[in-house]
Coordinates of C-alpha atoms and ligand atoms in Angstrom, one line a residue:
Chain T
X1 CA -9.1 -156.0 -124.9
X2 CA -12.4 -157.9 -124.4
X3 CA -12.8 -160.1 -121.3
X4 CA -14.4 -163.5 -121.5
X5 CA -15.7 -165.4 -118.5
X6 CA -15.9 -169.2 -119.0
X7 CA -16.0 -172.1 -116.6
X8 CA -15.0 -169.9 -113.7
X9 CA -11.9 -168.4 -115.5
X10 CA -11.4 -165.0 -117.0
X11 CA -9.5 -164.5 -120.3
X12 CA -8.4 -161.4 -122.2
X13 CA -8.8 -161.7 -125.9
X14 CA -8.3 -159.5 -129.0
X15 CA -11.0 -158.7 -131.5
X16 CA -10.4 -162.1 -133.3
X17 CA -10.7 -164.1 -130.1
X18 CA -6.9 -164.9 -129.7
X19 CA -5.7 -165.0 -126.1
X20 CA -3.5 -162.2 -124.8
X21 CA -0.7 -164.3 -123.5
X22 CA 0.7 -167.8 -124.3
X23 CA 1.1 -168.2 -120.5
X24 CA -2.6 -167.6 -119.7
X25 CA -3.6 -170.7 -121.5
X26 CA -5.4 -173.4 -119.5
X27 CA -7.6 -176.4 -120.3
X28 CA -10.7 -174.2 -119.8
X29 CA -9.4 -172.0 -122.7
X30 CA -9.6 -175.1 -125.0
X31 CA -13.2 -175.6 -124.0
X32 CA -14.0 -172.0 -124.7
X33 CA -12.3 -172.1 -128.2
X34 CA -14.2 -175.3 -129.0
X35 CA -17.5 -173.3 -128.7
X36 CA -16.4 -170.6 -131.2
X37 CA -14.4 -172.7 -133.7
X38 CA -17.1 -175.2 -134.8
X39 CA -15.7 -178.2 -132.9
X40 CA -18.2 -180.7 -131.4
X41 CA -16.0 -182.6 -129.0
X42 CA -12.3 -182.2 -128.2
X43 CA -10.7 -185.6 -128.9
X44 CA -7.2 -187.0 -128.7
X45 CA -6.3 -185.8 -132.2
X46 CA -7.3 -182.2 -131.3
X47 CA -5.2 -182.5 -128.2
X48 CA -2.2 -183.9 -130.1
X49 CA -2.2 -180.8 -132.4
X50 CA -2.4 -178.5 -129.4
X51 CA 0.4 -180.3 -127.6
X52 CA 2.7 -180.2 -130.7
X53 CA 1.9 -176.5 -131.3
X54 CA 2.6 -175.6 -127.7
X55 CA 5.8 -177.6 -127.5
X56 CA 7.1 -176.2 -130.7
X57 CA 6.2 -172.6 -129.7
X58 CA 8.0 -173.0 -126.3
X59 CA 11.1 -174.4 -128.0
X60 CA 11.3 -172.2 -131.0
X61 CA 9.3 -169.0 -130.3
X62 CA 7.3 -169.4 -133.5
X63 CA 4.4 -171.5 -134.7
X64 CA 5.5 -174.4 -137.0
X65 CA 5.1 -174.3 -140.7
X66 CA 2.1 -176.3 -141.9
X67 CA 4.3 -178.9 -143.4
X68 CA 6.2 -179.4 -140.2
X69 CA 2.9 -179.6 -138.3
X70 CA 1.7 -182.3 -140.7
X71 CA 5.0 -184.2 -140.5
X72 CA 5.2 -184.2 -136.7
X73 CA 1.6 -185.1 -136.1
X74 CA 1.2 -187.4 -139.1
X75 CA -2.1 -185.5 -140.0
X76 CA -2.5 -184.4 -143.6
X77 CA -3.7 -180.9 -144.1
X78 CA -7.1 -182.2 -145.1
X79 CA -7.4 -184.0 -141.7
X80 CA -6.3 -180.9 -139.8
X81 CA -9.2 -179.1 -141.4
X82 CA -11.6 -181.9 -140.4
X83 CA -10.5 -181.4 -136.8
X84 CA -10.3 -177.6 -137.0
X85 CA -12.7 -176.3 -139.6
X86 CA -11.1 -172.8 -139.5
X87 CA -7.7 -174.4 -140.3
X88 CA -4.4 -174.7 -138.4
X89 CA -4.0 -171.0 -137.9
X90 CA -7.3 -169.6 -136.9
X91 CA -8.4 -172.8 -135.3
X92 CA -5.6 -174.9 -133.8
X93 CA -3.2 -172.0 -133.0
X94 CA -6.1 -170.2 -131.3
X95 CA -6.9 -173.2 -129.2
X96 CA -3.2 -173.8 -128.4
X97 CA -2.9 -170.2 -127.1
X98 CA -0.4 -169.1 -129.7
X99 CA -0.2 -165.5 -130.9
X100 CA -2.4 -164.6 -133.8
X101 CA -0.8 -165.4 -137.2
X102 CA 0.6 -162.2 -138.9
X103 CA 1.7 -161.3 -142.4
X104 CA -0.5 -161.0 -145.5
X105 CA -2.9 -163.7 -144.3
Chain A
X1 CA -30.9 -153.5 -138.0
X2 CA -31.9 -156.6 -136.2
X3 CA -30.2 -159.9 -137.0
X4 CA -31.6 -161.7 -140.1
X5 CA -30.3 -165.2 -140.7
X6 CA -29.2 -166.4 -144.1
X7 CA -30.1 -170.0 -143.1
X8 CA -26.6 -170.7 -141.7
X9 CA -26.8 -172.6 -138.4
X10 CA -23.9 -171.5 -136.1
X11 CA -24.6 -174.6 -133.9
X12 CA -23.8 -176.9 -136.8
X13 CA -21.3 -174.9 -138.9
X14 CA -20.4 -177.8 -141.2
X15 CA -24.0 -178.8 -142.1
X16 CA -25.1 -177.9 -145.6
X17 CA -21.7 -176.2 -146.2
X18 CA -20.9 -175.7 -149.8
X19 CA -17.2 -175.4 -150.6
X20 CA -14.6 -175.6 -153.4
X21 CA -17.0 -174.6 -156.1
X22 CA -14.7 -171.9 -157.6
X23 CA -15.8 -168.9 -159.6
X24 CA -18.6 -169.0 -162.2
X25 CA -17.3 -170.1 -165.6
X26 CA -16.5 -167.0 -167.7
X27 CA -18.5 -168.1 -170.7
X28 CA -21.7 -168.0 -168.8
X29 CA -21.4 -164.2 -169.2
X30 CA -20.3 -163.9 -172.8
X31 CA -22.4 -161.5 -174.9
X32 CA -23.8 -163.7 -177.7
X33 CA -21.6 -162.1 -180.4
X34 CA -18.5 -162.8 -178.3
X35 CA -19.6 -166.4 -177.8
X36 CA -20.3 -166.9 -181.4
X37 CA -17.0 -165.4 -182.7
X38 CA -14.7 -166.7 -180.0
X39 CA -11.2 -167.5 -181.4
X40 CA -12.3 -166.3 -184.8
X41 CA -11.5 -162.6 -184.7
X42 CA -9.8 -161.0 -187.8
X43 CA -8.8 -157.5 -186.8
X44 CA -9.6 -154.6 -184.6
X45 CA -9.6 -150.8 -184.8
X46 CA -9.6 -148.1 -182.2
X47 CA -12.3 -145.8 -183.7
X48 CA -11.7 -143.0 -181.2
X49 CA -10.3 -142.7 -177.7
X50 CA -12.2 -145.3 -175.6
X51 CA -14.1 -146.9 -178.5
X52 CA -12.9 -150.1 -180.2
X53 CA -14.4 -152.3 -182.9
X54 CA -13.4 -156.0 -183.4
X55 CA -14.3 -157.7 -186.6
X56 CA -14.7 -161.5 -186.8
X57 CA -14.2 -163.9 -189.7
X58 CA -18.0 -164.1 -189.9
X59 CA -18.2 -160.4 -190.6
X60 CA -19.7 -159.8 -187.2
X61 CA -18.6 -156.7 -185.4
X62 CA -18.5 -155.9 -181.7
X63 CA -18.1 -152.3 -180.5
X64 CA -16.5 -151.7 -177.1
X65 CA -16.8 -148.5 -175.1
X66 CA -14.2 -148.4 -172.3
X67 CA -14.9 -146.0 -169.4
X68 CA -12.8 -145.1 -166.3
X69 CA -13.7 -146.8 -163.0
X70 CA -12.6 -145.6 -159.6
X71 CA -12.2 -149.3 -158.6
X72 CA -13.5 -148.6 -155.0
X73 CA -17.2 -148.6 -155.8
X74 CA -20.5 -148.6 -154.0
X75 CA -23.3 -151.1 -154.9
X76 CA -25.3 -148.0 -156.0
X77 CA -22.7 -147.3 -158.6
X78 CA -22.5 -151.0 -159.7
X79 CA -26.3 -150.9 -160.1
X80 CA -26.0 -147.9 -162.4
X81 CA -23.4 -149.8 -164.4
X82 CA -25.9 -152.6 -164.8
X83 CA -28.6 -150.3 -165.8
X84 CA -26.5 -149.0 -168.6
X85 CA -25.6 -152.5 -169.7
X86 CA -29.3 -153.4 -169.7
X87 CA -30.2 -150.4 -171.8
X88 CA -27.5 -150.8 -174.5
X89 CA -25.7 -154.1 -174.2
X90 CA -28.5 -156.7 -173.4
X91 CA -27.2 -156.8 -169.8
X92 CA -23.6 -157.7 -170.6
X93 CA -20.5 -155.9 -169.4
X94 CA -16.9 -156.6 -168.3
X95 CA -14.1 -155.1 -166.2
X96 CA -10.6 -154.8 -167.6
X97 CA -7.3 -155.8 -165.9
X98 CA -6.8 -152.1 -165.1
X99 CA -10.3 -151.8 -163.5
X100 CA -11.9 -149.9 -166.3
X101 CA -15.4 -150.9 -167.4
X102 CA -16.2 -152.0 -170.9
X103 CA -19.6 -152.0 -172.4
X104 CA -19.9 -154.1 -175.6
X105 CA -22.6 -154.2 -178.2
X106 CA -22.9 -155.6 -181.7
X107 CA -25.4 -152.9 -182.6
X108 CA -23.6 -149.9 -184.2
X109 CA -26.7 -147.8 -183.8
X110 CA -26.3 -148.1 -180.0
X111 CA -22.8 -146.7 -179.9
X112 CA -23.6 -143.0 -180.2
X113 CA -26.5 -142.8 -177.8
X114 CA -24.5 -144.9 -175.3
X115 CA -21.6 -142.6 -175.6
X116 CA -23.8 -139.5 -175.1
X117 CA -25.6 -141.1 -172.1
X118 CA -22.3 -142.2 -170.4
X119 CA -20.8 -138.7 -170.7
X120 CA -24.0 -137.1 -169.4
X121 CA -23.7 -138.9 -166.1
X122 CA -22.0 -137.0 -163.3
X123 CA -21.7 -137.2 -159.6
X124 CA -23.2 -134.3 -157.5
X125 CA -19.7 -132.9 -157.0
X126 CA -19.2 -132.6 -160.8
X127 CA -16.9 -135.6 -161.6
X128 CA -17.7 -137.8 -164.6
X129 CA -19.2 -141.1 -163.5
X130 CA -18.2 -142.8 -166.8
X131 CA -15.4 -140.9 -168.6
X132 CA -14.7 -142.6 -172.0
X133 CA -11.1 -143.4 -172.8
X134 CA -8.1 -145.5 -171.7
X135 CA -7.2 -147.0 -175.1
X136 CA -4.1 -146.7 -177.3
X137 CA -1.2 -144.4 -176.6
X138 CA -2.6 -142.6 -173.6
X139 CA -2.8 -142.9 -169.9
X140 CA -5.3 -145.5 -168.8
X141 CA -6.5 -146.3 -165.3
X142 CA -4.1 -146.3 -162.3
X143 CA -3.7 -149.8 -160.8
X144 CA -3.7 -149.1 -157.0
X145 CA -4.1 -150.5 -153.5
X146 CA -5.9 -150.0 -150.2
X147 CA -4.2 -147.1 -148.5
X148 CA -5.8 -145.5 -145.5
X149 CA -9.2 -147.1 -146.5
X150 CA -8.4 -150.6 -145.3
X151 CA -4.7 -151.7 -144.9
X152 CA -2.7 -151.4 -141.7
X153 CA 0.8 -151.0 -143.3
X154 CA 0.4 -148.0 -145.7
X155 CA 2.7 -145.0 -145.8
X156 CA 0.3 -143.0 -147.9
X157 CA -3.2 -143.2 -149.3
X158 CA -4.2 -145.0 -152.5
X159 CA -7.6 -143.7 -153.6
X160 CA -6.6 -140.1 -152.7
X161 CA -3.3 -140.0 -154.6
X162 CA -4.9 -141.8 -157.6
X163 CA -7.9 -139.3 -157.9
X164 CA -5.4 -136.4 -157.6
X165 CA -3.2 -137.9 -160.3
X166 CA -6.0 -138.9 -162.7
X167 CA -7.5 -135.4 -162.4
X168 CA -4.2 -133.9 -163.6
X169 CA -3.7 -136.6 -166.3
X170 CA -7.4 -136.6 -167.4
X171 CA -6.6 -135.2 -170.9
X172 CA -4.3 -138.2 -171.5
X173 CA -7.0 -140.6 -170.5
X174 CA -9.5 -139.2 -173.0
X175 CA -6.9 -138.9 -175.8
X176 CA -4.2 -141.0 -177.5
X177 CA -1.4 -138.5 -178.3
X178 CA 1.5 -139.9 -176.4
X179 CA 4.4 -141.8 -178.1
X180 CA 3.1 -145.1 -176.6
X181 CA 0.8 -146.2 -173.8
X182 CA 1.8 -145.0 -170.4
X183 CA 1.0 -147.1 -167.3
X184 CA 0.8 -145.4 -164.0
X185 CA 0.5 -147.6 -160.9
X186 CA 0.4 -146.9 -157.2
X187 CA 1.1 -148.9 -154.0
X188 CA 0.8 -147.5 -150.5
X189 CA 3.8 -149.4 -149.1
X190 CA 6.8 -151.3 -150.6
X191 CA 5.0 -154.6 -150.4
X192 CA 4.0 -153.2 -153.8
X193 CA 0.7 -155.0 -154.1
X194 CA 0.0 -154.5 -157.8
X195 CA 2.2 -153.2 -160.6
X196 CA 4.4 -150.4 -159.3
X197 CA 7.6 -152.4 -160.0
X198 CA 6.8 -152.8 -163.7
X199 CA 5.0 -149.5 -164.7
X200 CA 6.0 -146.5 -166.8
X201 CA 5.4 -144.3 -163.7
X202 CA 4.9 -145.5 -160.2
X203 CA 3.8 -143.9 -157.0
X204 CA 5.0 -145.7 -153.9
X205 CA 4.3 -145.1 -150.2
X206 CA 7.6 -144.7 -148.2
X207 CA 8.6 -144.4 -144.5
X208 CA 11.6 -142.6 -143.2
X209 CA 11.7 -143.6 -139.5
X210 CA 12.6 -146.9 -137.8
X211 CA 9.9 -148.8 -136.0
X212 CA 8.9 -148.1 -132.4
X213 CA 9.0 -151.2 -130.2
X214 CA 6.3 -151.9 -127.7
X215 CA 8.5 -153.9 -125.3
X216 CA 5.7 -154.7 -122.9
X217 CA 3.6 -156.6 -125.4
X218 CA 6.0 -157.8 -128.1
X219 CA 6.7 -161.3 -126.7
X220 CA 2.9 -161.9 -126.2
X221 CA 1.8 -160.6 -129.6
X222 CA 4.7 -161.7 -131.8
X223 CA 6.7 -164.7 -132.8
X224 CA 10.0 -162.9 -132.3
X225 CA 12.2 -165.0 -134.6
X226 CA 9.8 -164.1 -137.4
X227 CA 10.3 -160.4 -136.8
X228 CA 14.1 -160.9 -136.8
X229 CA 13.9 -163.0 -140.0
X230 CA 11.7 -160.3 -141.7
X231 CA 14.4 -157.8 -141.8
X232 CA 16.3 -157.5 -145.2
X233 CA 19.3 -155.7 -143.6
X234 CA 19.5 -157.8 -140.4
X235 CA 18.9 -154.7 -138.3
X236 CA 16.9 -156.6 -135.6
X237 CA 18.3 -158.8 -132.9
X238 CA 16.7 -160.5 -129.9
X239 CA 17.3 -159.0 -126.5
X240 CA 15.9 -158.7 -123.0
X241 CA 14.5 -155.7 -121.1
X242 CA 13.5 -155.1 -117.5
X243 CA 10.1 -153.5 -117.0
X244 CA 8.7 -153.0 -113.5
X245 CA 11.2 -155.5 -112.1
X246 CA 10.2 -158.2 -114.6
X247 CA 12.6 -159.4 -117.3
X248 CA 10.8 -159.5 -120.7
X249 CA 11.9 -160.9 -124.1
X250 CA 12.0 -158.2 -126.8
X251 CA 14.1 -157.0 -129.8
X252 CA 16.4 -154.2 -130.5
X253 CA 16.7 -152.4 -133.8
X254 CA 20.0 -151.0 -135.0
X255 CA 18.8 -147.7 -136.4
X256 CA 21.8 -147.1 -138.7
X257 CA 20.9 -150.4 -140.5
X258 CA 17.2 -149.9 -140.7
X259 CA 15.8 -148.6 -144.0
X260 CA 12.2 -148.4 -142.9
X261 CA 10.7 -151.1 -145.1
X262 CA 8.1 -152.0 -142.4
X263 CA 8.5 -155.7 -143.0
X264 CA 9.0 -156.3 -139.3
X265 CA 5.7 -154.6 -138.6
X266 CA 3.9 -156.8 -141.1
X267 CA 5.1 -159.8 -139.0
X268 CA 4.9 -158.2 -135.6
X269 CA 2.1 -155.8 -134.4
X270 CA 4.4 -154.4 -131.7
X271 CA 6.7 -152.7 -134.1
X272 CA 4.6 -149.9 -135.7
X273 CA 6.4 -147.2 -137.8
X274 CA 3.8 -145.1 -139.6
X275 CA 4.5 -141.4 -139.0
X276 CA 2.7 -138.3 -140.3
X277 CA 5.7 -136.2 -141.3
X278 CA 8.2 -139.1 -141.9
X279 CA 5.9 -140.9 -144.4
X280 CA 5.5 -139.8 -148.0
X281 CA 6.0 -140.9 -151.6
X282 CA 8.7 -142.2 -153.8
X283 CA 8.3 -142.0 -157.6
X284 CA 9.6 -144.7 -159.9
X285 CA 9.8 -144.7 -163.7
X286 CA 10.6 -146.8 -166.7
X287 CA 9.1 -150.2 -166.1
X288 CA 7.0 -152.2 -168.5
X289 CA 5.7 -155.8 -168.8
X290 CA 5.2 -156.3 -172.5
X291 CA 7.9 -158.0 -174.6
X292 CA 7.3 -155.5 -177.4
X293 CA 10.6 -154.5 -179.0
X294 CA 12.6 -155.2 -175.9
X295 CA 12.3 -157.3 -172.7
X296 CA 10.1 -156.3 -169.8
X297 CA 11.8 -153.8 -167.3
X298 CA 11.6 -152.9 -163.7
X299 CA 10.8 -149.3 -162.8
X300 CA 13.6 -147.3 -161.2
X301 CA 13.5 -144.8 -158.4
X302 CA 13.7 -141.3 -159.8
X303 CA 12.4 -139.2 -156.9
X304 CA 13.5 -140.2 -153.4
X305 CA 10.9 -138.4 -151.4
X306 CA 7.8 -136.2 -151.7
X307 CA 5.8 -135.4 -148.6
X308 CA 2.2 -136.6 -148.1
X309 CA 0.2 -133.5 -149.0
X310 CA -3.4 -134.8 -148.6
X311 CA -6.0 -134.3 -150.0
X312 CA -4.5 -133.4 -153.4
X313 CA -0.7 -134.2 -153.3
X314 CA 0.2 -131.2 -155.5
X315 CA 4.0 -131.7 -155.5
X316 CA 3.6 -135.3 -156.5
X317 CA 1.1 -134.6 -159.3
X318 CA 3.2 -131.7 -160.7
X319 CA 6.3 -134.0 -160.7
X320 CA 4.4 -136.8 -162.6
X321 CA 3.0 -134.3 -165.1
X322 CA 6.5 -132.9 -165.7
X323 CA 7.9 -136.3 -166.5
X324 CA 5.0 -137.2 -168.9
X325 CA 5.4 -133.8 -170.7
X326 CA 9.1 -134.3 -171.2
X327 CA 8.6 -137.9 -172.4
X328 CA 5.7 -136.8 -174.7
X329 CA 7.8 -134.1 -176.3
X330 CA 11.0 -136.0 -176.7
X331 CA 10.3 -139.8 -177.2
X332 CA 9.9 -141.5 -180.6
X333 CA 6.7 -143.1 -181.7
X334 CA 6.1 -146.5 -180.0
X335 CA 8.8 -145.8 -177.4
X336 CA 7.7 -146.5 -173.9
X337 CA 9.0 -144.2 -171.1
X338 CA 11.7 -146.7 -170.0
X339 CA 12.9 -147.3 -173.6
X340 CA 13.1 -143.5 -174.1
X341 CA 15.1 -143.1 -170.8
X342 CA 17.5 -145.9 -171.7
X343 CA 18.0 -144.5 -175.3
X344 CA 18.8 -141.0 -174.2
X345 CA 20.6 -142.1 -171.0
X346 CA 19.3 -141.6 -167.5
X347 CA 21.5 -138.5 -167.0
X348 CA 19.5 -136.9 -169.8
X349 CA 16.2 -138.2 -168.4
X350 CA 16.9 -136.4 -165.1
X351 CA 17.8 -133.2 -167.0
X352 CA 14.8 -133.3 -169.3
X353 CA 12.4 -134.0 -166.5
X354 CA 14.0 -131.5 -164.2
X355 CA 14.4 -134.0 -161.5
X356 CA 17.1 -133.6 -158.8
X357 CA 19.5 -136.5 -158.6
X358 CA 20.3 -137.4 -155.0
X359 CA 22.5 -140.0 -153.4
X360 CA 19.3 -141.9 -152.4
X361 CA 18.9 -143.0 -156.0
X362 CA 22.2 -144.9 -156.1
X363 CA 21.6 -148.6 -155.3
X364 CA 23.3 -149.9 -152.2
X365 CA 21.5 -153.2 -151.6
X366 CA 23.9 -156.1 -151.6
X367 CA 26.1 -157.4 -154.4
X368 CA 23.7 -156.6 -157.3
X369 CA 23.9 -152.9 -156.5
X370 CA 27.3 -152.9 -158.2
X371 CA 25.7 -153.7 -161.6
X372 CA 23.6 -150.5 -161.4
X373 CA 26.8 -148.3 -161.3
X374 CA 28.4 -147.2 -164.5
X375 CA 31.5 -149.2 -165.5
X376 CA 32.2 -147.3 -168.7
X377 CA 33.4 -144.0 -169.9
X378 CA 30.3 -143.6 -172.1
X379 CA 28.3 -140.8 -170.6
X380 CA 27.1 -137.4 -171.5
X381 CA 28.1 -134.2 -169.8
Ligands
HEM401 C1 -7.6 -161.7 -184.0 C2 -7.9 -161.3 -182.9 C3 -7.3 -160.1 -182.1 C4 -6.1 -159.6 -182.4 C5 -5.0 -160.0 -183.3 C6 -5.9 -158.5 -181.4 C7 -4.8 -157.7 -181.4 C8 -4.6 -156.7 -180.5 C9 -3.5 -155.9 -180.3 C10 -2.2 -156.1 -181.2 C11 -3.6 -155.0 -179.3 C12 -2.6 -154.0 -178.8 C13 -2.9 -152.7 -179.4 C14 -2.3 -151.6 -178.6 O1 -2.5 -151.5 -177.4 O2 -1.6 -150.8 -179.2 C15 -5.0 -155.2 -178.9 C16 -5.5 -154.5 -177.9 C17 -6.7 -154.8 -177.3 N1 -7.6 -155.8 -177.7 FE1 -7.4 -157.1 -179.2 N2 -7.1 -158.4 -180.7 C18 -7.9 -159.4 -181.1 C19 -9.1 -159.7 -180.5 C20 -9.7 -159.1 -179.4 C21 -10.9 -159.4 -178.9 C22 -11.9 -160.5 -179.3 C23 -11.1 -158.5 -177.8 C24 -12.3 -158.4 -176.9 C25 -13.5 -158.3 -177.3 C26 -10.0 -157.6 -177.8 C27 -9.8 -156.6 -176.9 C28 -8.7 -155.8 -176.9 C29 -8.5 -154.7 -175.9 C30 -9.5 -154.4 -174.8 C31 -7.2 -154.1 -176.2 C32 -6.6 -153.0 -175.5 C33 -6.8 -151.7 -176.3 C34 -6.0 -150.6 -175.7 O3 -5.8 -150.6 -174.4 O4 -5.5 -149.7 -176.4 N3 -9.1 -158.0 -178.8 N4 -5.6 -156.3 -179.6
HEM402 C1 0.5 -160.9 -183.1 C2 0.4 -160.9 -181.8 C3 0.5 -159.6 -181.0 C4 0.9 -158.4 -181.3 C5 1.3 -157.8 -182.6 C6 0.9 -157.6 -180.1 C7 1.1 -156.3 -180.0 C8 1.1 -155.5 -178.9 C9 1.5 -154.2 -178.7 C10 2.1 -153.3 -179.9 C11 1.4 -153.8 -177.4 C12 1.7 -152.5 -176.8 C13 3.0 -152.7 -176.1 C14 3.7 -151.5 -175.5 O1 3.2 -150.4 -175.7 O2 4.7 -151.8 -174.8 C15 0.8 -154.9 -176.7 C16 0.5 -154.9 -175.4 C17 0.0 -156.0 -174.7 N1 -0.2 -157.3 -175.2 FE1 0.2 -157.9 -177.1 N2 0.5 -158.4 -179.0 C18 0.3 -159.7 -179.6 C19 -0.1 -160.8 -178.9 C20 -0.4 -160.8 -177.6 C21 -0.9 -161.9 -176.8 C22 -1.1 -163.3 -177.5 C23 -1.1 -161.6 -175.6 C24 -1.6 -162.3 -174.4 C25 -1.5 -163.7 -174.3 C26 -0.8 -160.2 -175.5 C27 -0.9 -159.4 -174.3 C28 -0.6 -158.1 -174.3 C29 -0.8 -157.3 -173.0 C30 -1.3 -157.8 -171.7 C31 -0.4 -156.0 -173.3 C32 -0.3 -154.8 -172.4 C33 1.1 -154.6 -171.9 C34 1.2 -153.4 -171.0 O3 0.2 -153.0 -170.4 O4 2.4 -152.9 -170.9 N3 -0.4 -159.7 -176.7 N4 0.7 -156.0 -177.6
SF4_403 S1 0.8 -151.8 -150.9 FE1 1.2 -152.2 -148.7 S2 -0.1 -150.8 -147.6 FE2 -0.8 -150.9 -149.7 S3 -2.4 -152.5 -149.7 FE3 -0.5 -153.5 -150.2 S4 0.4 -154.2 -148.2 FE4 -1.2 -152.7 -147.7
SF4_404 S1 11.6 -151.5 -140.9 FE1 12.6 -153.0 -142.2 S2 14.8 -152.5 -142.2 FE2 13.8 -151.5 -140.4 S3 14.0 -153.0 -138.7 FE3 12.0 -153.3 -139.7 S4 12.4 -155.0 -141.2 FE4 14.4 -154.1 -140.6

């Protein structure tokens, strides 16, 4: 695993830049992901997505389906892409500290 | 090589970004004779194996030479294909749905020199670069997958098994002497990317051991409910384990219920199952996709296991050859392999192809398995 030093914190990440453990997430991690995911400034809408993703993961042990994410946040998929140019998986889940999406992606 | 920018600015990734433009429109690449006669073709003939002529209402003719392609190709090879197209076809060419290459020309005088040129081109090792064939009632290219070249879930290799098989069936590629066309396909795991489930003969990568579980990492790497839901036989359940005094979430696999599909590994990197002696090949037969004479069919499992014998898979290629020879000798004209097997009865198919019938071949998956058993006294001794 690679190690990243950022704002005084150390993170272990895989080759795609996903964090090694949901529990090692912290606000500094968000700031780091911002720099690699083409996000200029983290606003309340970015945070809302991260909060929903983290709550859902804690409760259910999985990331929500895209339609659930849209429904709960009220953000259409198009808007999610405006917030996270890499999309809900590679962008938002990475920032929220969720495990890397699997399957035939 | 030092970094050379394409003009993309990583500081402003969304600036000057072009998106949703789709593929180039197909008619930009039509040879003029195809553009002119589009939708107005009268008839076609297969002049010889690999060479077709289509005749339009206008009297225009287009000659097509089909050559085998290995699908996994270098840019050097693509450039050589372009060079040939420039020389004989005004720069036009196309690829078929089975990854053969077709060179088209409206100049009859180009056909013979192009044919001679194509057959004269060989790799340093001796293989034909552009073998002509793949038409009519023969064996055309093998639709195949990634294998050990690029995928992480394979139980066998794609390019290797395919080269070994095409070498053995080469005479069928360059000729048209079978009762009907015979499609061979290959997939390196039972995700079945491609056409194995609907081909006359199919090569399929198969595991024989349950997944290993990386308890230490599974809860960090995986969404555990997804791994559980991935299992078609419900062999996986959530559980807890103690490692170095810490209680961790993990799963347990009931091995008697696992049939090694590998779906759980697809969803969860902490459940790998590839194994050098466990993994190998299943052969299936009798599928087709056309509606000609009878409805499309799924291919059926006819050989439960053949070991991986890289680099040439001799047992597998010999078994395929035996099936094709039996079919070729026995089937009626126009009869696809599956139509033949159903007409003579599968018990005869196993006899004529000298295949062993084992209990593995009897369907045992849920209610529909029942319909694959024989509820009649009609059978042959
Ligand atoms: C009136 C127009 C056409 C008709 C009725 C027609 C009919 C057919 C039929 C019935 C087959 C199946 C033969 C077999 O596999 O046994 C066939 C095969 C084929 N046709 Fe046409 N065709 C027409 C135009 C075209 C055109 C314009 C092209 C492309 C330039 C084309 C390319 C092919 C190819 C590549 C095959 C497969 C040959 C093989 O794999 O053996 N066809 N055609
Ligand atoms: C008068 C119309 C047609 C005739 C007489 C005809 C005839 C045939 C025949 C004899 C075959 C060989 C089938 C086999 O060996 O199982 C074939 C294959 C095929 N035909 Fe047609 N066909 C016609 C129209 C079409 C059309 C309109 C399409 C596409 C829209 C089509 C697509 C195909 C394809 C994809 C195959 C290859 C199937 C395979 O690989 O198993 N055909 N056709
Ligand atoms: S068939 Fe399976 S192993 Fe082969 S490319 Fe598809 S998913 Fe990967
Ligand atoms: S390999 Fe397939 S059958 Fe076995 S536990 Fe995994 S999902 Fe279930």
